[in-house]
XYZ file of C-alpha atoms in Angstrom:
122
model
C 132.850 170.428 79.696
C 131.103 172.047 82.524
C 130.537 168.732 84.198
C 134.433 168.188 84.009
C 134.833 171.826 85.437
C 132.237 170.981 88.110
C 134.053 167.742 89.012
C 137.417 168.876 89.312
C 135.686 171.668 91.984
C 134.387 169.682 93.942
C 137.176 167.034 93.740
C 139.472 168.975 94.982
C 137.687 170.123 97.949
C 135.817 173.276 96.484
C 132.433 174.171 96.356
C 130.511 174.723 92.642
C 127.353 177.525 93.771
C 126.132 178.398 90.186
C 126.581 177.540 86.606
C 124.441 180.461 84.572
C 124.220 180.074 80.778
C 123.454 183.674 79.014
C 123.158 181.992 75.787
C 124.590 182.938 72.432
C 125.733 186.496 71.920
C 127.368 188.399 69.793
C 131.178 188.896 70.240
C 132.324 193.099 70.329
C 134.628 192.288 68.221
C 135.624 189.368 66.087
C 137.576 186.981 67.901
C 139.882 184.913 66.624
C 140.312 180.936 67.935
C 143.920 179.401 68.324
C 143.157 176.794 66.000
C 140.297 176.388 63.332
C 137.730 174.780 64.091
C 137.778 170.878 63.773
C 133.997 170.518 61.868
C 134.130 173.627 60.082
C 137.512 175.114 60.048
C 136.317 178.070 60.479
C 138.907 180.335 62.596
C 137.059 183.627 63.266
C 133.919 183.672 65.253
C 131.285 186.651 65.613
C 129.272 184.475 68.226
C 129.373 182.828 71.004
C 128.017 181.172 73.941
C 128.341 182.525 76.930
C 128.770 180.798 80.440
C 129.717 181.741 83.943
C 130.671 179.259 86.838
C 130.461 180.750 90.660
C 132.488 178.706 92.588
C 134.487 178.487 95.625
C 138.094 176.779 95.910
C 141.773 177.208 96.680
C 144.141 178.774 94.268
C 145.397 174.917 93.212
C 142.065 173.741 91.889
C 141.626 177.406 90.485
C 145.005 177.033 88.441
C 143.683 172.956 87.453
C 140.344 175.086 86.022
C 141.921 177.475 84.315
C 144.459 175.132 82.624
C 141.447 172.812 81.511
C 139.603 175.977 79.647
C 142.922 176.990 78.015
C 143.783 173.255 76.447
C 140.047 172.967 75.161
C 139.361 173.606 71.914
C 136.195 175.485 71.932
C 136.805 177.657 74.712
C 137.868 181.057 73.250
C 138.277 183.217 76.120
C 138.148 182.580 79.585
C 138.244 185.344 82.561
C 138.896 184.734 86.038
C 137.516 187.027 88.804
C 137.585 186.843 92.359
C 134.761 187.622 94.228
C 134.704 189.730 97.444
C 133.500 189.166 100.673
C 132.709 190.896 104.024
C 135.287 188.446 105.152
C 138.062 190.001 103.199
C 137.932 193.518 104.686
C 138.750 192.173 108.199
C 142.126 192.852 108.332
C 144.714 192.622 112.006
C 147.368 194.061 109.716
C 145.236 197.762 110.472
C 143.243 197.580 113.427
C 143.078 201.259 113.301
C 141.357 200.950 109.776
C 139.399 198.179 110.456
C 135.682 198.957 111.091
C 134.940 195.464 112.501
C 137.742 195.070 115.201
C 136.908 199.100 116.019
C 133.304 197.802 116.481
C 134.174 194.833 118.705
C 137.142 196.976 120.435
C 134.079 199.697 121.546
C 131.983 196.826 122.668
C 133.780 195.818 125.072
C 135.214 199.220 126.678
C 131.328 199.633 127.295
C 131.369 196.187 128.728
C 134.355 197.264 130.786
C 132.930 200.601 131.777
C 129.399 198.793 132.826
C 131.324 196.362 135.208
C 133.315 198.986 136.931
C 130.036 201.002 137.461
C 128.881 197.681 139.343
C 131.775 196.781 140.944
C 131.652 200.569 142.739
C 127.916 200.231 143.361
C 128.405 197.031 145.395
């Protein structure tokens, strides 16, 4: 199933950067499948494996991922988190807010200040 995941990343243009297995755990709580399992019939689990996939994509292949983990059967949770960057916080909606554009912004009034000082030396 991972190598389906995987696939459909990088099919659709996105970029897989880890797949981390953390093994078999034990659930908090019980956790109850949507339908019994097919070997055992068994429909409450106490364990689990646990896996998390790192990737980057657009919100389509992100949708196509998370509708492959709900229609398989031994997937009994899955959780979707978006990761932050430095790249989010820049922001022209608040250049007033904005650290970044208030560094670049200072930059050059001292590269504005530094040529007028030349142009009145010359």
């Amino acid at each position: 199933m991972m190598k389906q995941i995987s696939h459909k990343i990088v099919d659709n243009g996105g970029i897989v950067r880890s797949i981390q297995n953390h093994g078999i755990r034990q659930f908090p709580h019980r956790v109850q499948a949507k339908n019994p399992d097919y070997i055992t019939g068994q429909r409450y689990f106490e364990k689990g494996r646990y896996i998390s996939i790192y990737y980057d994509s657009n919100p389509t292949t992100r949708a196509q991922v998370e509708r492959v983990l709900a229609f398989d059967d031994q997937v009994l949770r899955n959780t979707h988190l978006r990761a932050r960057s430095k790249l989010d916080w820049i922001s022209t909606q608040r250049m007033d807010k904005n650290p970044y554009v208030q560094q670049v912004l200072k930059m050059d009034q001292e590269k504005m200040a530094q040529q007028e000082a030349s142009k009145l030396e010359s």
